[in-house]
Coordinates of N, CA and C in Angstrom, one line a residue:
M848 N -136.2 -71.7 135.1 CA -135.5 -71.5 133.8 C -134.8 -72.8 133.4
E849 N -135.5 -73.8 133.2 CA -135.0 -75.1 132.9 C -134.1 -75.2 131.6
F850 N -134.3 -74.2 130.7 CA -133.6 -74.2 129.5 C -132.2 -73.6 129.6
A851 N -131.9 -73.0 130.8 CA -130.5 -72.5 131.0 C -129.6 -73.6 131.5
K852 N -128.4 -73.7 130.9 CA -127.5 -74.8 131.2 C -126.2 -74.2 131.8
P853 N -125.4 -75.0 132.5 CA -124.2 -74.6 133.1 C -123.2 -74.1 132.0
L854 N -122.2 -73.3 132.4 CA -121.2 -72.9 131.5 C -120.4 -74.1 131.0
P855 N -120.0 -74.1 129.7 CA -119.2 -75.2 129.2 C -117.8 -75.2 129.9
P856 N -117.2 -76.4 130.1 CA -116.0 -76.6 130.8 C -114.9 -75.6 130.4
F857 N -114.7 -75.4 129.1 CA -113.6 -74.6 128.6 C -113.7 -73.1 129.1
L858 N -114.9 -72.6 129.3 CA -115.1 -71.3 129.8 C -114.8 -71.2 131.3
I859 N -115.3 -72.3 132.0 CA -115.0 -72.3 133.4 C -113.5 -72.4 133.7
A860 N -112.8 -73.2 132.9 CA -111.3 -73.3 133.1 C -110.6 -72.0 132.8
R861 N -111.1 -71.3 131.7 CA -110.4 -70.0 131.4 C -110.7 -69.0 132.5
H862 N -111.9 -69.0 133.1 CA -112.2 -68.1 134.1 C -111.3 -68.3 135.4
R863 N -111.2 -69.6 135.7 CA -110.3 -69.9 136.9 C -108.9 -69.6 136.7
D864 N -108.4 -69.8 135.4 CA -107.0 -69.4 135.1 C -106.8 -67.9 135.2
R865 N -107.8 -67.2 134.7 CA -107.7 -65.7 134.7 C -107.8 -65.2 136.2
R866 N -108.7 -65.8 137.0 CA -108.8 -65.4 138.4 C -107.5 -65.6 139.1
A867 N -106.9 -66.8 138.9 CA -105.7 -67.1 139.6 C -104.5 -66.2 139.2
A868 N -104.6 -65.6 138.0 CA -103.5 -64.7 137.6 C -103.7 -63.3 138.0
R869 N -104.8 -62.9 138.6 CA -105.0 -61.5 139.0 C -103.9 -61.1 140.0
T870 N -103.4 -59.9 139.8 CA -102.5 -59.3 140.7 C -103.1 -58.5 141.8
A871 N -102.4 -58.2 142.8 CA -102.9 -57.4 143.9 C -103.4 -56.0 143.4
E872 N -102.7 -55.5 142.5 CA -103.1 -54.2 141.9 C -104.5 -54.3 141.2
E873 N -104.6 -55.4 140.4 CA -105.9 -55.6 139.7 C -107.1 -55.7 140.7
L874 N -106.9 -56.5 141.8 CA -107.9 -56.7 142.7 C -108.2 -55.3 143.4
R875 N -107.2 -54.6 143.7 CA -107.5 -53.2 144.3 C -108.3 -52.4 143.4
R876 N -108.0 -52.4 142.1 CA -108.7 -51.6 141.1 C -110.1 -52.0 141.0
L877 N -110.4 -53.3 141.0 CA -111.7 -53.9 140.9 C -112.6 -53.5 142.2
R878 N -112.0 -53.6 143.3 CA -112.7 -53.2 144.6 C -113.0 -51.7 144.5
E879 N -112.1 -50.9 144.0 CA -112.3 -49.4 144.0 C -113.5 -49.1 143.0
L880 N -113.5 -49.8 141.9 CA -114.6 -49.6 140.9 C -115.9 -50.0 141.5
S881 N -115.9 -51.1 142.3 CA -117.1 -51.6 142.9 C -117.7 -50.7 143.9
E882 N -116.8 -50.1 144.7 CA -117.2 -49.2 145.8 C -117.6 -47.8 145.3
H883 N -116.9 -47.3 144.3 CA -117.0 -45.9 144.0 C -117.7 -45.7 142.6
G884 N -118.0 -46.8 141.9 CA -118.7 -46.6 140.6 C -117.7 -46.4 139.5
Q885 N -118.2 -46.4 138.2 CA -117.4 -46.2 137.0 C -117.4 -44.7 136.6
N886 N -116.3 -44.3 136.0 CA -116.1 -43.0 135.5 C -115.3 -43.0 134.2
P887 N -115.8 -43.7 133.2 CA -115.1 -43.8 132.0 C -115.0 -42.5 131.2
R888 N -113.8 -42.2 130.6 CA -113.7 -40.9 129.9 C -114.3 -41.1 128.5
A889 N -114.4 -42.3 128.0 CA -114.8 -42.5 126.6 C -115.8 -43.6 126.4
M890 N -116.6 -43.5 125.4 CA -117.5 -44.6 125.0 C -117.1 -45.0 123.6
V891 N -117.1 -46.3 123.4 CA -116.8 -46.9 122.1 C -118.0 -47.7 121.6
I892 N -118.4 -47.3 120.4 CA -119.5 -48.1 119.7 C -118.8 -48.9 118.6
A893 N -118.8 -50.2 118.8 CA -118.0 -51.1 117.9 C -119.0 -52.2 117.3
C894 N -118.4 -52.9 116.4 CA -119.2 -54.1 115.8 C -119.1 -55.3 116.8
C895 N -120.1 -56.1 116.7 CA -120.2 -57.4 117.4 C -119.1 -58.3 117.0
D896 N -118.5 -58.1 115.9 CA -117.5 -59.1 115.3 C -116.5 -59.4 116.4
S897 N -116.2 -60.7 116.6 CA -115.3 -61.2 117.6 C -113.9 -60.8 117.4
R898 N -113.6 -60.3 116.2 CA -112.2 -59.9 115.9 C -111.9 -58.5 116.2
V899 N -112.9 -57.8 116.7 CA -112.8 -56.3 117.0 C -112.9 -56.1 118.5
M900 N -111.8 -55.7 119.1 CA -111.8 -55.4 120.6 C -111.1 -54.1 120.8
E901 N -111.8 -53.2 121.5 CA -111.2 -51.9 121.8 C -110.0 -52.0 122.7
S902 N -110.0 -53.1 123.5 CA -108.8 -53.3 124.4 C -107.6 -53.6 123.6
E903 N -107.8 -54.3 122.5 CA -106.6 -54.7 121.6 C -106.1 -53.4 120.9
V904 N -107.0 -52.5 120.6 CA -106.6 -51.3 119.8 C -106.0 -50.3 120.8
F905 N -106.6 -50.0 121.9 CA -106.1 -49.0 122.8 C -105.4 -49.5 124.0
G906 N -105.6 -50.8 124.4 CA -105.1 -51.2 125.7 C -106.1 -50.6 126.7
S907 N -106.6 -51.4 127.6 CA -107.5 -50.9 128.6 C -107.6 -51.8 129.8
E908 N -108.1 -51.2 130.9 CA -108.3 -51.9 132.1 C -109.8 -51.7 132.4
A909 N -110.3 -52.4 133.4 CA -111.7 -52.3 133.8 C -112.0 -50.8 134.2
G910 N -113.1 -50.3 133.7 CA -113.5 -49.0 134.1 C -113.1 -47.9 133.1
E911 N -112.3 -48.2 132.1 CA -111.8 -47.2 131.2 C -112.7 -46.8 130.1
F912 N -113.4 -47.8 129.5 CA -114.2 -47.6 128.4 C -115.7 -48.1 128.6
F913 N -116.6 -47.3 128.2 CA -118.0 -47.7 128.2 C -118.3 -48.2 126.8
V914 N -118.6 -49.5 126.6 CA -118.6 -50.1 125.3 C -120.0 -50.6 124.9
H915 N -120.4 -50.3 123.7 CA -121.6 -50.8 123.1 C -121.2 -51.4 121.8
R916 N -121.7 -52.7 121.5 CA -121.4 -53.4 120.3 C -122.7 -53.8 119.6
N917 N -122.8 -53.6 118.3 CA -123.9 -54.1 117.6 C -123.5 -54.5 116.2
I918 N -124.5 -54.9 115.4 CA -124.1 -55.3 114.0 C -123.7 -54.0 113.2
A919 N -122.4 -54.1 112.7 CA -121.8 -53.1 111.8 C -121.6 -51.7 112.5
N920 N -121.5 -51.7 113.8 CA -121.2 -50.5 114.6 C -122.1 -49.3 114.1
L921 N -123.4 -49.5 114.0 CA -124.3 -48.5 113.5 C -125.0 -47.8 114.6
V922 N -125.2 -46.5 114.4 CA -126.1 -45.7 115.2 C -127.3 -45.3 114.4
P923 N -128.5 -45.6 114.9 CA -129.7 -45.2 114.2 C -130.0 -43.7 114.5
P924 N -130.8 -43.1 113.6 CA -131.3 -41.7 113.9 C -132.1 -41.7 115.2
C925 N -132.1 -40.6 115.9 CA -132.9 -40.5 117.1 C -134.4 -40.6 116.8
T926 N -135.0 -41.6 117.5 CA -136.4 -41.9 117.2 C -137.1 -42.0 118.6
T927 N -138.1 -41.1 118.8 CA -138.8 -41.2 120.1 C -140.2 -41.7 119.9
D928 N -140.3 -43.0 119.8 CA -141.6 -43.6 119.5 C -142.1 -44.5 120.6
G929 N -141.5 -44.4 121.7 CA -142.0 -45.2 122.9 C -141.6 -46.7 122.8
Q930 N -140.8 -47.1 121.8 CA -140.3 -48.5 121.8 C -139.0 -48.7 122.4
Q931 N -138.5 -49.9 122.5 CA -137.2 -50.2 123.1 C -136.1 -50.0 122.0
H932 N -135.1 -49.2 122.4 CA -134.0 -48.9 121.5 C -132.7 -49.1 122.3
G933 N -132.0 -50.2 122.1 CA -130.9 -50.5 122.9 C -129.7 -49.6 122.7
T934 N -129.4 -49.4 121.4 CA -128.2 -48.5 121.1 C -128.5 -47.1 121.6
S935 N -129.7 -46.6 121.3 CA -130.0 -45.2 121.7 C -130.0 -45.1 123.2
A936 N -130.4 -46.1 123.9 CA -130.5 -46.1 125.4 C -129.0 -46.0 126.0
T937 N -128.1 -46.8 125.3 CA -126.7 -46.9 125.8 C -126.1 -45.5 125.6
I938 N -126.3 -44.9 124.4 CA -125.7 -43.6 124.2 C -126.3 -42.6 125.2
E939 N -127.5 -42.6 125.4 CA -128.1 -41.7 126.4 C -127.5 -41.8 127.8
Y940 N -127.3 -43.1 128.2 CA -126.7 -43.3 129.5 C -125.2 -42.8 129.6
A941 N -124.5 -43.1 128.5 CA -123.1 -42.6 128.4 C -123.0 -41.1 128.5
V942 N -123.8 -40.4 127.8 CA -123.7 -39.0 127.7 C -124.4 -38.2 128.8
K943 N -125.5 -38.7 129.2 CA -126.3 -37.9 130.2 C -126.0 -38.3 131.7
V944 N -125.6 -39.6 131.9 CA -125.4 -40.1 133.2 C -123.8 -40.2 133.5
L945 N -123.1 -40.9 132.6 CA -121.7 -41.1 132.8 C -120.9 -39.8 132.4
K946 N -121.5 -39.0 131.5 CA -120.9 -37.8 131.1 C -119.5 -38.0 130.4
V947 N -119.5 -39.0 129.5 CA -118.2 -39.3 128.8 C -117.8 -38.0 128.0
R948 N -116.5 -37.9 127.8 CA -116.0 -36.7 127.0 C -115.6 -37.1 125.6
H949 N -115.6 -38.4 125.3 CA -115.2 -38.8 123.9 C -116.2 -39.9 123.6
L950 N -116.7 -39.9 122.3 CA -117.5 -40.9 121.8 C -116.9 -41.4 120.5
I951 N -116.5 -42.6 120.5 CA -115.7 -43.2 119.3 C -116.5 -44.2 118.6
V952 N -116.7 -44.1 117.3 CA -117.4 -45.1 116.5 C -116.2 -45.8 115.8
M953 N -116.2 -47.2 116.0 CA -115.1 -48.0 115.4 C -115.6 -49.0 114.4
G954 N -115.3 -48.7 113.1 CA -115.6 -49.6 112.1 C -114.4 -50.6 111.9
H955 N -114.6 -51.5 110.9 CA -113.5 -52.4 110.7 C -113.6 -53.1 109.3
S956 N -112.5 -53.7 108.9 CA -112.4 -54.4 107.7 C -113.1 -55.7 107.7
R957 N -113.5 -56.2 106.6 CA -114.2 -57.6 106.5 C -115.4 -57.6 107.4
C958 N -116.2 -56.6 107.4 CA -117.4 -56.5 108.2 C -118.5 -57.3 107.5
G959 N -119.0 -58.4 108.1 CA -120.0 -59.2 107.5 C -121.3 -58.5 107.3
G960 N -121.7 -57.6 108.3 CA -122.9 -56.9 108.1 C -122.9 -55.9 107.0
V961 N -121.8 -55.2 106.8 CA -121.6 -54.3 105.7 C -121.6 -55.0 104.4
A962 N -120.9 -56.2 104.3 CA -120.9 -57.0 103.1 C -122.3 -57.5 102.7
G963 N -123.0 -57.9 103.7 CA -124.4 -58.4 103.5 C -125.3 -57.4 102.9
C964 N -125.2 -56.2 103.5 CA -126.0 -55.0 103.0 C -125.6 -54.7 101.6
Y965 N -124.3 -54.6 101.3 CA -123.9 -54.3 99.9 C -124.3 -55.3 98.9
D966 N -124.1 -56.6 99.2 CA -124.4 -57.7 98.3 C -125.9 -57.7 98.0
L967 N -126.7 -57.4 99.0 CA -128.2 -57.4 98.8 C -128.6 -56.4 97.8
H968 N -128.0 -55.2 97.9 CA -128.4 -54.1 97.0 C -127.7 -54.1 95.7
A969 N -126.6 -54.8 95.7 CA -125.8 -54.9 94.4 C -126.3 -56.1 93.6
G970 N -127.2 -56.9 94.1 CA -127.7 -58.0 93.4 C -126.7 -59.2 93.3
N971 N -125.9 -59.3 94.4 CA -124.8 -60.3 94.4 C -125.3 -61.6 95.1
T972 N -126.6 -61.6 95.5 CA -127.1 -62.8 96.2 C -128.5 -63.2 95.6
D973 N -128.7 -64.5 95.6 CA -130.0 -65.0 95.1 C -131.0 -65.1 96.3
Q974 N -130.5 -64.9 97.5 CA -131.4 -65.0 98.6 C -132.3 -63.8 98.7
A975 N -133.6 -64.1 98.8 CA -134.6 -63.1 98.9 C -134.6 -62.4 100.3
P976 N -134.8 -61.1 100.4 CA -134.8 -60.5 101.7 C -135.9 -61.1 102.7
D977 N -135.5 -61.3 103.9 CA -136.5 -61.8 104.9 C -137.1 -60.6 105.6
P978 N -138.4 -60.4 105.4 CA -139.1 -59.3 106.0 C -139.1 -59.3 107.6
D979 N -138.8 -60.5 108.1 CA -138.8 -60.7 109.6 C -137.4 -60.7 110.2
S980 N -136.4 -60.4 109.3 CA -135.0 -60.4 109.8 C -134.7 -59.2 110.6
F981 N -134.3 -59.4 111.8 CA -133.8 -58.2 112.7 C -132.6 -57.6 112.1
V982 N -131.7 -58.4 111.6 CA -130.5 -57.9 111.0 C -130.8 -57.1 109.7
G983 N -131.7 -57.6 108.9 CA -132.0 -56.9 107.7 C -132.6 -55.5 107.9
H984 N -133.5 -55.4 108.9 CA -134.1 -54.1 109.2 C -133.0 -53.2 109.9
W985 N -132.1 -53.8 110.7 CA -131.1 -52.9 111.3 C -130.2 -52.3 110.2
L986 N -129.8 -53.1 109.2 CA -128.9 -52.6 108.2 C -129.6 -51.6 107.2
E987 N -130.9 -51.4 107.4 CA -131.5 -50.3 106.6 C -130.9 -48.9 106.9
I988 N -130.3 -48.8 108.1 CA -129.6 -47.6 108.5 C -128.6 -47.2 107.5
L989 N -127.9 -48.2 106.9 CA -126.8 -48.0 106.0 C -127.2 -47.8 104.5
E990 N -128.5 -48.1 104.2 CA -129.0 -48.1 102.8 C -128.6 -46.8 102.1
P991 N -128.8 -45.6 102.7 CA -128.5 -44.3 101.9 C -127.1 -44.2 101.5
S992 N -126.2 -45.0 102.1 CA -124.8 -44.9 101.7 C -124.4 -46.0 100.7
V993 N -125.3 -47.0 100.6 CA -125.0 -48.1 99.6 C -125.2 -47.7 98.2
K994 N -126.4 -47.1 97.9 CA -126.8 -46.9 96.5 C -125.8 -46.0 95.8
P995 N -125.3 -44.9 96.4 CA -124.3 -44.1 95.6 C -123.0 -44.9 95.3
L996 N -122.6 -45.8 96.2 CA -121.4 -46.5 95.9 C -121.6 -47.5 94.7
I997 N -122.8 -48.1 94.7 CA -123.1 -49.0 93.6 C -123.1 -48.3 92.3
A998 N -123.6 -47.1 92.3 CA -123.7 -46.3 91.1 C -122.3 -45.9 90.6
E999 N -121.3 -45.9 91.5 CA -119.9 -45.5 91.0 C -119.3 -46.6 90.3
G1000 N -119.8 -47.8 90.3 CA -119.2 -48.9 89.6 C -117.9 -49.4 90.1
L1001 N -117.6 -49.3 91.4 CA -116.4 -49.7 92.0 C -116.3 -51.3 92.1
S1002 N -115.2 -51.8 92.2 CA -115.0 -53.2 92.5 C -115.6 -53.5 93.8
R1003 N -116.0 -54.8 94.0 CA -116.6 -55.1 95.3 C -115.7 -54.9 96.5
E1004 N -114.4 -55.2 96.3 CA -113.5 -55.0 97.4 C -113.3 -53.5 97.7
A1005 N -113.2 -52.6 96.7 CA -113.1 -51.2 97.0 C -114.4 -50.6 97.5
A1006 N -115.5 -51.1 97.0 CA -116.8 -50.6 97.6 C -117.0 -51.0 99.0
L1007 N -116.6 -52.2 99.4 CA -116.8 -52.6 100.8 C -115.9 -51.8 101.7
R1008 N -114.7 -51.5 101.3 CA -113.8 -50.7 102.1 C -114.4 -49.3 102.3
R1009 N -114.9 -48.8 101.3 CA -115.6 -47.4 101.4 C -116.8 -47.5 102.2
L1010 N -117.6 -48.6 102.1 CA -118.9 -48.7 102.8 C -118.6 -48.9 104.3
E1011 N -117.6 -49.6 104.6 CA -117.2 -49.8 106.0 C -116.9 -48.5 106.7
Q1012 N -116.2 -47.6 106.0 CA -116.0 -46.3 106.5 C -117.2 -45.4 106.4
E1013 N -118.0 -45.6 105.4 CA -119.2 -44.8 105.4 C -120.2 -45.1 106.5
A1014 N -120.1 -46.4 107.0 CA -120.9 -46.8 108.1 C -120.5 -46.0 109.4
V1015 N -119.2 -45.7 109.5 CA -118.7 -44.9 110.6 C -119.3 -43.4 110.5
L1016 N -119.2 -42.9 109.3 CA -119.6 -41.5 109.0 C -121.2 -41.4 109.2
R1017 N -121.9 -42.4 108.7 CA -123.3 -42.4 108.9 C -123.7 -42.4 110.4
S1018 N -123.0 -43.2 111.2 CA -123.2 -43.2 112.6 C -122.9 -41.9 113.3
L1019 N -121.8 -41.3 112.9 CA -121.4 -40.0 113.4 C -122.5 -38.9 113.1
A1020 N -123.0 -39.0 111.9 CA -124.1 -38.0 111.5 C -125.4 -38.3 112.3
N1021 N -125.7 -39.6 112.5 CA -126.9 -39.9 113.3 C -126.7 -39.6 114.7
L1022 N -125.5 -39.6 115.3 CA -125.3 -39.2 116.7 C -125.8 -37.8 116.9
M1023 N -125.6 -36.9 115.9 CA -125.9 -35.5 116.0 C -127.4 -35.3 115.9
T1024 N -128.2 -36.3 115.6 CA -129.7 -36.2 115.7 C -130.2 -36.3 117.1
F1025 N -129.4 -36.8 118.0 CA -129.8 -36.9 119.4 C -129.6 -35.5 120.1
P1026 N -130.6 -34.8 120.5 CA -130.4 -33.5 121.1 C -129.4 -33.4 122.2
F1027 N -129.4 -34.4 123.1 CA -128.4 -34.3 124.2 C -127.0 -34.6 123.7
V1028 N -126.8 -35.2 122.6 CA -125.5 -35.4 122.1 C -125.0 -34.1 121.4
A1029 N -125.9 -33.5 120.5 CA -125.6 -32.3 119.8 C -125.3 -31.1 120.8
E1030 N -126.1 -31.1 121.8 CA -125.8 -30.0 122.8 C -124.4 -30.1 123.4
E1031 N -124.1 -31.3 123.8 CA -122.8 -31.5 124.5 C -121.6 -31.2 123.5
V1032 N -121.8 -31.6 122.2 CA -120.8 -31.3 121.2 C -120.7 -29.8 121.0
Y1033 N -121.8 -29.1 120.8 CA -121.7 -27.7 120.5 C -121.1 -26.8 121.6
V1034 N -121.3 -27.3 122.9 CA -120.7 -26.5 124.0 C -119.3 -27.0 124.3
G1035 N -118.8 -28.0 123.6 CA -117.4 -28.5 123.8 C -117.2 -29.4 124.9
R1036 N -118.2 -30.0 125.5 CA -118.0 -31.0 126.5 C -117.9 -32.4 126.0
L1037 N -118.2 -32.6 124.7 CA -118.2 -34.0 124.1 C -117.6 -33.9 122.7
Q1038 N -116.7 -34.8 122.4 CA -116.1 -34.9 121.1 C -116.4 -36.2 120.5
L1039 N -116.8 -36.2 119.2 CA -117.1 -37.4 118.4 C -115.9 -37.8 117.6
H1040 N -115.6 -39.1 117.5 CA -114.4 -39.5 116.7 C -114.8 -40.7 115.8
G1041 N -114.3 -40.8 114.6 CA -114.5 -41.9 113.7 C -113.3 -42.7 113.5
T1042 N -113.3 -44.0 113.6 CA -112.1 -44.8 113.4 C -112.5 -46.0 112.6
W1043 N -111.5 -46.6 112.0 CA -111.7 -47.9 111.2 C -110.4 -48.7 111.5
K1044 N -110.7 -50.0 111.9 CA -109.6 -50.9 112.2 C -109.4 -51.9 111.1
D1045 N -108.2 -52.1 110.7 CA -107.8 -53.2 109.8 C -107.6 -54.5 110.6
I1046 N -108.5 -55.4 110.5 CA -108.3 -56.6 111.4 C -107.2 -57.5 110.9
G1047 N -106.7 -57.2 109.7 CA -105.6 -58.1 109.2 C -104.2 -57.7 109.9
D1048 N -104.1 -56.5 110.3 CA -102.8 -56.1 110.9 C -103.0 -55.4 112.3
G1049 N -104.3 -55.1 112.6 CA -104.6 -54.4 113.9 C -104.4 -52.9 113.9
D1050 N -103.9 -52.3 112.7 CA -103.7 -50.9 112.7 C -105.1 -50.1 112.6
L1051 N -105.0 -48.9 113.0 CA -106.2 -48.0 113.1 C -106.1 -46.8 112.2
E1052 N -107.2 -46.5 111.5 CA -107.3 -45.3 110.7 C -108.3 -44.4 111.4
V1053 N -108.1 -43.1 111.4 CA -108.9 -42.1 112.1 C -109.4 -41.1 111.1
Y1054 N -110.7 -40.7 111.3 CA -111.3 -39.8 110.3 C -110.9 -38.4 110.6
D1055 N -110.5 -37.6 109.6 CA -110.1 -36.2 109.7 C -111.2 -35.4 109.0
A1056 N -112.0 -34.6 109.7 CA -113.1 -33.8 109.1 C -112.6 -32.8 108.1
E1057 N -111.4 -32.3 108.3 CA -110.9 -31.2 107.5 C -110.6 -31.7 106.0
T1058 N -110.1 -32.9 106.0 CA -109.8 -33.5 104.6 C -110.9 -34.5 104.2
N1059 N -111.8 -34.8 105.1 CA -112.9 -35.7 104.8 C -112.3 -37.1 104.4
A1060 N -111.4 -37.5 105.1 CA -110.7 -38.8 104.8 C -110.2 -39.5 106.1
F1061 N -110.0 -40.8 105.9 CA -109.4 -41.5 107.0 C -107.9 -41.6 106.8
Y1062 N -107.1 -41.5 107.9 CA -105.6 -41.6 107.8 C -105.1 -42.6 108.8
R1063 N -104.1 -43.3 108.5 CA -103.6 -44.4 109.4 C -102.7 -43.8 110.4
L1064 N -102.8 -44.2 111.6 CA -102.0 -43.7 112.7 C -100.6 -44.3 112.6

């Protein structure tokens, strides 16, 4: 693998600083997880955006959250076509093997994937769609939520806020297309949760199914 290079010095220095700062309790916890395996109570599906971290929202230690991140925190509908599906495989492992009890979809403000999807369909860009774009095909998951918002004639800022939260709801709905997820939900062993983080202040909004709205904690 001649194309693989050593880590850059700044990452090596940060790792060494972090390692030197580990407490005896942290080391004990890491050894315990190594010997006995993980048993996270919750899975978080979040965006790849570097400004979104579940540990910053909830506070966490190693072993507490099973985390999957992708563009725009989207969950695709269940598709059994024999192809590779990273997000679906991660959900399957979390639910069927780790038996998590909570599955949290975390959207966020200023999401570049959501904005790109909206601008493409709203005609806000001169760039032609790339038929070979992995990102473009991935964001097709969100298309059913984009067109109604455009028809409402909202400002771009208001539409993006709505679409960021619609991405969470679309993912929650798609989670229920997985038979193993739906079964666990219906028997009460698994709860689904929708959240949206404001990256400007770090606050969290949570979806309430009874009012069909997000409210700030």
